[in-house]
PDB file of C-alpha atoms in Angstrom:
ATOM      1  CA  MET E  18     -16.093  23.989  26.836  1.00 44.00           C
ATOM      2  CA  ALA E  19     -14.393  21.559  24.480  1.00 47.00           C
ATOM      3  CA  ASN E  20     -12.397  24.357  22.846  1.00 51.00           C
ATOM      4  CA  ASN E  21     -11.175  25.612  26.225  1.00 52.00           C
ATOM      5  CA  SER E  22     -10.180  22.074  27.179  1.00 48.00           C
ATOM      6  CA  ARG E  23      -8.149  21.635  23.996  1.00 56.00           C
ATOM      7  CA  ALA E  24      -6.492  25.025  24.504  1.00 73.00           C
ATOM      8  CA  ARG E  25      -5.202  24.093  27.944  1.00 85.00           C
ATOM      9  CA  PRO E  26      -1.767  22.402  27.868  1.00 87.00           C
ATOM     10  CA  SER E  27      -1.409  19.069  29.635  1.00 92.00           C
ATOM     11  CA  LYS E  28       0.796  18.608  32.679  1.00 92.00           C
ATOM     12  CA  LEU E  29       3.360  16.727  30.567  1.00 93.00           C
ATOM     13  CA  ALA E  30       3.330  19.482  27.943  1.00 94.00           C
ATOM     14  CA  VAL E  31       4.290  22.075  30.563  1.00 94.00           C
ATOM     15  CA  TYR E  32       7.091  19.867  31.862  1.00 96.00           C
ATOM     16  CA  LEU E  33       8.324  19.550  28.280  1.00 95.00           C
ATOM     17  CA  TYR E  34       8.252  23.266  27.480  1.00 96.00           C
ATOM     18  CA  ILE E  35      11.457  24.205  25.642  1.00 96.00           C
ATOM     19  CA  PRO E  36      12.700  26.568  28.404  1.00 96.00           C
ATOM     20  CA  ASN E  37      12.081  23.831  30.992  1.00 96.00           C
ATOM     21  CA  ILE E  38      14.098  21.339  28.923  1.00 97.00           C
ATOM     22  CA  VAL E  39      16.904  23.913  28.873  1.00 96.00           C
ATOM     23  CA  GLY E  40      16.534  24.059  32.659  1.00 96.00           C
ATOM     24  CA  TYR E  41      16.896  20.267  32.997  1.00 97.00           C
ATOM     25  CA  THR E  42      20.001  20.441  30.806  1.00 97.00           C
ATOM     26  CA  ARG E  43      21.454  23.077  33.123  1.00 97.00           C
ATOM     27  CA  VAL E  44      20.873  20.831  36.138  1.00 97.00           C
ATOM     28  CA  LEU E  45      22.648  17.887  34.483  1.00 97.00           C
ATOM     29  CA  MET E  46      25.485  20.108  33.285  1.00 97.00           C
ATOM     30  CA  ASN E  47      26.028  21.517  36.767  1.00 97.00           C
ATOM     31  CA  CYS E  48      25.945  18.071  38.372  1.00 97.00           C
ATOM     32  CA  PHE E  49      28.701  16.896  36.024  1.00 98.00           C
ATOM     33  CA  ALA E  50      30.646  20.143  36.440  1.00 97.00           C
ATOM     34  CA  PHE E  51      30.745  19.880  40.229  1.00 97.00           C
ATOM     35  CA  ALA E  52      31.593  16.180  40.026  1.00 97.00           C
ATOM     36  CA  ILE E  53      34.845  17.006  38.195  1.00 97.00           C
ATOM     37  CA  CYS E  54      35.525  20.462  39.682  1.00 96.00           C
ATOM     38  CA  PHE E  55      38.722  19.435  41.493  1.00 93.00           C
ATOM     39  CA  SER E  56      40.024  16.996  38.897  1.00 95.00           C
ATOM     40  CA  ASN E  57      39.493  19.332  35.923  1.00 97.00           C
ATOM     41  CA  LYS E  58      39.081  22.929  37.028  1.00 96.00           C
ATOM     42  CA  ASN E  59      39.149  24.414  33.534  1.00 96.00           C
ATOM     43  CA  LEU E  60      36.387  22.125  32.250  1.00 97.00           C
ATOM     44  CA  PHE E  61      34.392  22.916  35.368  1.00 97.00           C
ATOM     45  CA  GLY E  62      34.707  26.643  34.679  1.00 96.00           C
ATOM     46  CA  ILE E  63      33.585  26.203  31.064  1.00 97.00           C
ATOM     47  CA  LEU E  64      30.580  24.017  31.930  1.00 97.00           C
ATOM     48  CA  TYR E  65      29.527  26.231  34.821  1.00 97.00           C
ATOM     49  CA  PHE E  66      29.654  29.346  32.650  1.00 96.00           C
ATOM     50  CA  ILE E  67      27.752  27.658  29.803  1.00 96.00           C
ATOM     51  CA  SER E  68      25.073  26.696  32.316  1.00 96.00           C
ATOM     52  CA  PHE E  69      24.911  30.311  33.455  1.00 94.00           C
ATOM     53  CA  VAL E  70      24.529  31.522  29.847  1.00 94.00           C
ATOM     54  CA  CYS E  71      21.689  29.007  29.388  1.00 95.00           C
ATOM     55  CA  ASP E  72      19.886  30.868  32.174  1.00 90.00           C
ATOM     56  CA  GLY E  73      19.380  33.696  29.697  1.00 89.00           C
ATOM     57  CA  ILE E  74      18.539  31.326  26.855  1.00 93.00           C
ATOM     58  CA  ASP E  75      15.663  29.660  28.703  1.00 91.00           C
ATOM     59  CA  GLY E  76      14.143  33.069  29.439  1.00 89.00           C
ATOM     60  CA  TRP E  77      14.405  34.006  25.779  1.00 92.00           C
ATOM     61  CA  CYS E  78      12.795  30.702  24.768  1.00 94.00           C
ATOM     62  CA  ALA E  79       9.947  31.231  27.246  1.00 92.00           C
ATOM     63  CA  ARG E  80       9.118  34.600  25.674  1.00 90.00           C
ATOM     64  CA  LYS E  81       9.781  33.521  22.085  1.00 92.00           C
ATOM     65  CA  PHE E  82       7.566  30.427  22.190  1.00 93.00           C
ATOM     66  CA  ASN E  83       5.052  31.804  24.696  1.00 93.00           C
ATOM     67  CA  GLN E  84       5.973  29.062  27.169  1.00 94.00           C
ATOM     68  CA  VAL E  85       6.199  31.070  30.362  1.00 91.00           C
ATOM     69  CA  SER E  86       5.293  28.922  33.391  1.00 91.00           C
ATOM     70  CA  THR E  87       5.415  29.191  37.163  1.00 87.00           C
ATOM     71  CA  PHE E  88       7.225  25.853  37.287  1.00 93.00           C
ATOM     72  CA  GLY E  89       9.817  27.156  34.833  1.00 92.00           C
ATOM     73  CA  ALA E  90      10.380  30.311  36.887  1.00 87.00           C
ATOM     74  CA  VAL E  91      10.845  28.269  40.073  1.00 88.00           C
ATOM     75  CA  LEU E  92      13.115  25.743  38.314  1.00 94.00           C
ATOM     76  CA  ASP E  93      15.180  28.603  36.946  1.00 92.00           C
ATOM     77  CA  MET E  94      15.591  30.303  40.312  1.00 88.00           C
ATOM     78  CA  VAL E  95      16.263  27.085  42.243  1.00 92.00           C
ATOM     79  CA  THR E  96      18.909  26.042  39.690  1.00 95.00           C
ATOM     80  CA  ASP E  97      20.560  29.466  39.904  1.00 93.00           C
ATOM     81  CA  ARG E  98      20.571  29.528  43.688  1.00 93.00           C
ATOM     82  CA  ILE E  99      21.802  25.955  44.164  1.00 95.00           C
ATOM     83  CA  SER E 100      24.544  26.355  41.542  1.00 96.00           C
ATOM     84  CA  THR E 101      25.838  29.547  43.109  1.00 96.00           C
ATOM     85  CA  ALA E 102      25.475  28.082  46.606  1.00 96.00           C
ATOM     86  CA  CYS E 103      27.558  25.018  45.711  1.00 97.00           C
ATOM     87  CA  LEU E 104      30.328  27.183  44.258  1.00 97.00           C
ATOM     88  CA  LEU E 105      30.290  29.464  47.308  1.00 97.00           C
ATOM     89  CA  VAL E 106      30.563  26.437  49.618  1.00 97.00           C
ATOM     90  CA  ILE E 107      33.616  25.258  47.663  1.00 96.00           C
ATOM     91  CA  LEU E 108      35.164  28.726  47.832  1.00 97.00           C
ATOM     92  CA  SER E 109      34.541  28.830  51.592  1.00 96.00           C
ATOM     93  CA  GLN E 110      36.760  25.753  51.876  1.00 93.00           C
ATOM     94  CA  VAL E 111      39.453  27.107  49.569  1.00 94.00           C
ATOM     95  CA  TYR E 112      39.801  30.630  50.976  1.00 96.00           C
ATOM     96  CA  ARG E 113      40.108  32.225  54.372  1.00 94.00           C
ATOM     97  CA  PRO E 114      38.052  33.725  55.872  1.00 95.00           C
ATOM     98  CA  GLY E 115      35.506  31.198  54.620  1.00 95.00           C
ATOM     99  CA  LEU E 116      32.766  33.064  56.475  1.00 96.00           C
ATOM    100  CA  VAL E 117      32.768  35.654  53.673  1.00 96.00           C
ATOM    101  CA  PHE E 118      31.428  33.123  51.175  1.00 97.00           C
ATOM    102  CA  VAL E 119      29.032  31.505  53.654  1.00 96.00           C
ATOM    103  CA  SER E 120      27.577  34.973  54.360  1.00 97.00           C
ATOM    104  CA  LEU E 121      27.212  35.663  50.632  1.00 97.00           C
ATOM    105  CA  LEU E 122      25.428  32.330  50.270  1.00 97.00           C
ATOM    106  CA  ALA E 123      22.971  33.173  53.054  1.00 97.00           C
ATOM    107  CA  LEU E 124      22.296  36.635  51.598  1.00 97.00           C
ATOM    108  CA  ASP E 125      21.754  35.262  48.101  1.00 96.00           C
ATOM    109  CA  ILE E 126      19.298  32.536  49.108  1.00 95.00           C
ATOM    110  CA  GLY E 127      17.543  34.574  51.791  1.00 95.00           C
ATOM    111  CA  SER E 128      16.932  37.628  49.620  1.00 95.00           C
ATOM    112  CA  HIS E 129      15.659  35.653  46.639  1.00 93.00           C
ATOM    113  CA  TRP E 130      13.419  33.391  48.719  1.00 92.00           C
ATOM    114  CA  LEU E 131      11.856  36.374  50.454  1.00 94.00           C
ATOM    115  CA  GLN E 132      11.434  38.169  47.136  1.00 93.00           C
ATOM    116  CA  MET E 133       9.711  35.175  45.555  1.00 89.00           C
ATOM    117  CA  TYR E 134       7.413  34.702  48.550  1.00 92.00           C
ATOM    118  CA  SER E 135       6.505  38.396  48.731  1.00 93.00           C
ATOM    119  CA  THR E 136       5.699  38.286  45.006  1.00 90.00           C
ATOM    120  CA  PHE E 137       3.044  35.639  45.628  1.00 88.00           C
ATOM    121  CA  LEU E 138       1.645  37.631  48.556  1.00 92.00           C
ATOM    122  CA  LEU E 139       1.171  40.624  46.255  1.00 91.00           C
ATOM    123  CA  GLY E 140      -0.345  38.478  43.506  1.00 89.00           C
ATOM    124  CA  LYS E 141       2.299  39.483  40.959  1.00 87.00           C
ATOM    125  CA  ALA E 142       3.206  37.274  38.022  1.00 78.00           C
ATOM    126  CA  SER E 143       6.966  37.746  38.364  1.00 82.00           C
ATOM    127  CA  HIS E 144       9.438  38.427  41.155  1.00 83.00           C
ATOM    128  CA  LYS E 145      11.083  40.887  38.768  1.00 87.00           C
ATOM    129  CA  ASP E 146       8.065  43.188  38.823  1.00 90.00           C
ATOM    130  CA  VAL E 147       9.357  45.930  41.137  1.00 93.00           C
ATOM    131  CA  LYS E 148       8.021  48.975  39.274  1.00 90.00           C
ATOM    132  CA  ASP E 149       6.280  50.142  42.436  1.00 90.00           C
ATOM    133  CA  SER E 150       9.480  50.099  44.506  1.00 91.00           C
ATOM    134  CA  THR E 151      10.715  53.431  45.887  1.00 91.00           C
ATOM    135  CA  ASN E 152      14.379  52.401  45.548  1.00 94.00           C
ATOM    136  CA  TRP E 153      15.902  53.551  42.240  1.00 95.00           C
ATOM    137  CA  LEU E 154      18.700  50.952  42.213  1.00 96.00           C
ATOM    138  CA  PHE E 155      16.238  48.122  42.815  1.00 96.00           C
ATOM    139  CA  ARG E 156      14.055  49.358  39.944  1.00 95.00           C
ATOM    140  CA  ALA E 157      17.072  49.854  37.670  1.00 96.00           C
ATOM    141  CA  TYR E 158      18.364  46.352  38.392  1.00 96.00           C
ATOM    142  CA  TYR E 159      15.167  44.517  37.491  1.00 95.00           C
ATOM    143  CA  GLY E 160      14.010  47.090  34.942  1.00 94.00           C
ATOM    144  CA  ASN E 161      17.074  46.934  32.706  1.00 95.00           C
ATOM    145  CA  ARG E 162      17.882  43.449  31.383  1.00 91.00           C
ATOM    146  CA  MET E 163      21.389  44.415  30.276  1.00 94.00           C
ATOM    147  CA  PHE E 164      22.280  45.907  33.656  1.00 96.00           C
ATOM    148  CA  MET E 165      20.920  42.875  35.510  1.00 95.00           C
ATOM    149  CA  ALA E 166      22.719  40.501  33.130  1.00 93.00           C
ATOM    150  CA  TYR E 167      26.006  42.337  33.728  1.00 96.00           C
ATOM    151  CA  CYS E 168      25.647  42.178  37.526  1.00 97.00           C
ATOM    152  CA  CYS E 169      24.702  38.493  37.494  1.00 95.00           C
ATOM    153  CA  ALA E 170      27.493  37.610  35.055  1.00 96.00           C
ATOM    154  CA  ALA E 171      29.978  39.626  37.106  1.00 97.00           C
ATOM    155  CA  CYS E 172      29.162  37.578  40.220  1.00 97.00           C
ATOM    156  CA  GLU E 173      29.527  34.230  38.488  1.00 97.00           C
ATOM    157  CA  VAL E 174      32.694  35.250  36.621  1.00 96.00           C
ATOM    158  CA  LEU E 175      34.264  36.512  39.850  1.00 97.00           C
ATOM    159  CA  TYR E 176      33.493  33.257  41.671  1.00 97.00           C
ATOM    160  CA  ILE E 177      34.745  31.134  38.762  1.00 97.00           C
ATOM    161  CA  ILE E 178      37.998  33.101  38.533  1.00 96.00           C
ATOM    162  CA  LEU E 179      38.557  32.866  42.292  1.00 96.00           C
ATOM    163  CA  PHE E 180      38.165  29.109  42.071  1.00 96.00           C
ATOM    164  CA  LEU E 181      40.460  28.787  39.055  1.00 95.00           C
ATOM    165  CA  ILE E 182      43.301  30.904  40.466  1.00 93.00           C
ATOM    166  CA  ALA E 183      43.338  29.231  43.886  1.00 91.00           C
ATOM    167  CA  GLU E 184      46.503  27.129  44.010  1.00 85.00           C
ATOM    168  CA  LYS E 185      45.958  25.477  47.382  1.00 80.00           C
ATOM    169  CA  GLU E 186      43.529  25.304  50.280  1.00 79.00           C
ATOM    170  CA  ASN E 187      43.301  28.006  52.956  1.00 83.00           C
ATOM    171  CA  GLU E 188      44.380  30.805  50.619  1.00 87.00           C
ATOM    172  CA  ALA E 189      44.114  34.328  52.040  1.00 94.00           C
ATOM    173  CA  LEU E 190      41.338  35.893  49.960  1.00 95.00           C
ATOM    174  CA  MET E 191      42.579  39.495  49.969  1.00 93.00           C
ATOM    175  CA  ASN E 192      46.163  38.471  49.199  1.00 93.00           C
ATOM    176  CA  VAL E 193      45.060  36.450  46.169  1.00 92.00           C
ATOM    177  CA  LEU E 194      42.803  39.262  44.914  1.00 92.00           C
ATOM    178  CA  ILE E 195      45.441  41.980  45.290  1.00 92.00           C
ATOM    179  CA  THR E 196      48.188  39.831  43.733  1.00 92.00           C
ATOM    180  CA  SER E 197      45.996  38.851  40.780  1.00 92.00           C
ATOM    181  CA  ILE E 198      44.881  42.439  40.092  1.00 90.00           C
ATOM    182  CA  LYS E 199      48.493  43.699  40.211  1.00 91.00           C
ATOM    183  CA  GLU E 200      49.515  41.243  37.482  1.00 90.00           C
ATOM    184  CA  CYS E 201      47.823  43.468  34.857  1.00 85.00           C
ATOM    185  CA  SER E 202      46.712  40.445  32.840  1.00 91.00           C
ATOM    186  CA  PHE E 203      43.438  39.566  31.158  1.00 92.00           C
ATOM    187  CA  THR E 204      42.444  37.792  34.378  1.00 92.00           C
ATOM    188  CA  SER E 205      43.100  40.924  36.436  1.00 94.00           C
ATOM    189  CA  PHE E 206      41.015  42.954  33.949  1.00 94.00           C
ATOM    190  CA  LEU E 207      38.106  40.510  34.369  1.00 94.00           C
ATOM    191  CA  LEU E 208      38.482  40.655  38.151  1.00 95.00           C
ATOM    192  CA  VAL E 209      38.266  44.453  38.230  1.00 94.00           C
ATOM    193  CA  LEU E 210      35.356  44.491  35.760  1.00 95.00           C
ATOM    194  CA  SER E 211      33.435  41.861  37.712  1.00 97.00           C
ATOM    195  CA  LEU E 212      34.051  43.353  41.160  1.00 96.00           C
ATOM    196  CA  PHE E 213      31.847  46.378  40.459  1.00 95.00           C
ATOM    197  CA  GLY E 214      28.964  44.247  39.178  1.00 97.00           C
ATOM    198  CA  TRP E 215      29.397  41.834  42.080  1.00 97.00           C
ATOM    199  CA  ALA E 216      29.266  44.675  44.639  1.00 97.00           C
ATOM    200  CA  THR E 217      26.177  46.160  42.971  1.00 97.00           C
ATOM    201  CA  LYS E 218      24.381  42.807  43.090  1.00 97.00           C
ATOM    202  CA  GLN E 219      25.138  42.371  46.803  1.00 97.00           C
ATOM    203  CA  ILE E 220      23.688  45.824  47.497  1.00 98.00           C
ATOM    204  CA  VAL E 221      20.596  44.891  45.468  1.00 97.00           C
ATOM    205  CA  ASN E 222      20.304  41.643  47.441  1.00 97.00           C
ATOM    206  CA  VAL E 223      20.264  43.610  50.722  1.00 97.00           C
ATOM    207  CA  ILE E 224      17.645  46.032  49.339  1.00 97.00           C
ATOM    208  CA  GLN E 225      15.632  43.094  48.006  1.00 96.00           C
ATOM    209  CA  MET E 226      15.688  41.314  51.370  1.00 97.00           C
ATOM    210  CA  LYS E 227      14.585  44.424  53.269  1.00 96.00           C
ATOM    211  CA  THR E 228      11.872  45.305  50.724  1.00 96.00           C
ATOM    212  CA  ALA E 229      10.476  41.757  50.659  1.00 96.00           C
ATOM    213  CA  ALA E 230      10.569  41.514  54.461  1.00 96.00           C
ATOM    214  CA  ASP E 231       8.591  44.770  54.698  1.00 95.00           C
ATOM    215  CA  ILE E 232       5.949  43.337  52.343  1.00 94.00           C
ATOM    216  CA  CYS E 233       5.611  40.218  54.514  1.00 95.00           C
ATOM    217  CA  VAL E 234       5.251  42.344  57.665  1.00 95.00           C
ATOM    218  CA  LEU E 235       2.674  44.645  56.052  1.00 93.00           C
ATOM    219  CA  HIS E 236       0.742  41.599  54.897  1.00 92.00           C
ATOM    220  CA  ASP E 237       0.479  40.435  58.517  1.00 93.00           C
ATOM    221  CA  ILE E 238      -0.534  43.914  59.702  1.00 92.00           C
ATOM    222  CA  ASN E 239      -3.235  44.212  57.038  1.00 90.00           C
ATOM    223  CA  LYS E 240      -4.645  40.783  57.954  1.00 86.00           C
ATOM    224  CA  LYS E 241      -5.143  41.937  61.547  1.00 82.00           C
ATOM    225  CA  ALA E 242      -6.571  45.328  60.626  1.00 68.00           C
TER     226      ALA E 242
END
C-alpha cells in the first residue's frame, strides 16, 4: 500500500507537470497578445503564433516525460478554443460579413465540445482516438499528426494574416482575399497554402460534430433499451 501511495503523484505535482506549465504560459502569452492586438498588430501575430506552436510542444512534453493528464488535455483544448474564438470575434468586427467568422466560431467550439463529451461517454482516453470511425477523412485527420498539424496551422495562419492585412474596419472579406492573392507575394502564397488546410479542417469539424452527436444519441437509445 505504501509503495502505491508513493507512486501516485500529488495534486500539486499534476498541476506542475511540464506540459501544464507550458499551457499556463500559453494563456499568459495570449492574454498579453490580445491586450496589444490593435496597438501592435505585428507583435500580436508573433505572440499568437508562438502560442500556437507551444500547443505542439506541450503535447511532445507530455509524451516525453510521461506526464499525460486529463487536466492537461482539457487545458490544452480550452486554450486552443478560446484563443481561436477571440481572434474570430475580432475578425467578425473587422470584416463583412461578420457572420462568417461567428459561424466558424460556433462550429469550432460546438464540434470540439461534442467530440470531447462523446469521448467520455465511450470511455476513451483521448478525443483523438477515432480509429473506429467509418469516415476516412476523419481517421486521416486524427491518425496523421503531420496532416492534422498542417490543417490546424493553416487555420491559425489564415486568421492571423487576415487580421494583419486588414487596413480598416468593415472590410469586404472576399475583396481583401482576392486582392491579396493577386499580388503574387509571399503573403498571397501563404494565403493560398493555408486556404486548403483551413477548408479541410472545417469539413473535419462538420464530420466531427455529426459523428459525436450520433454517439450521444446512441448512448441515450442504449440506456433505454
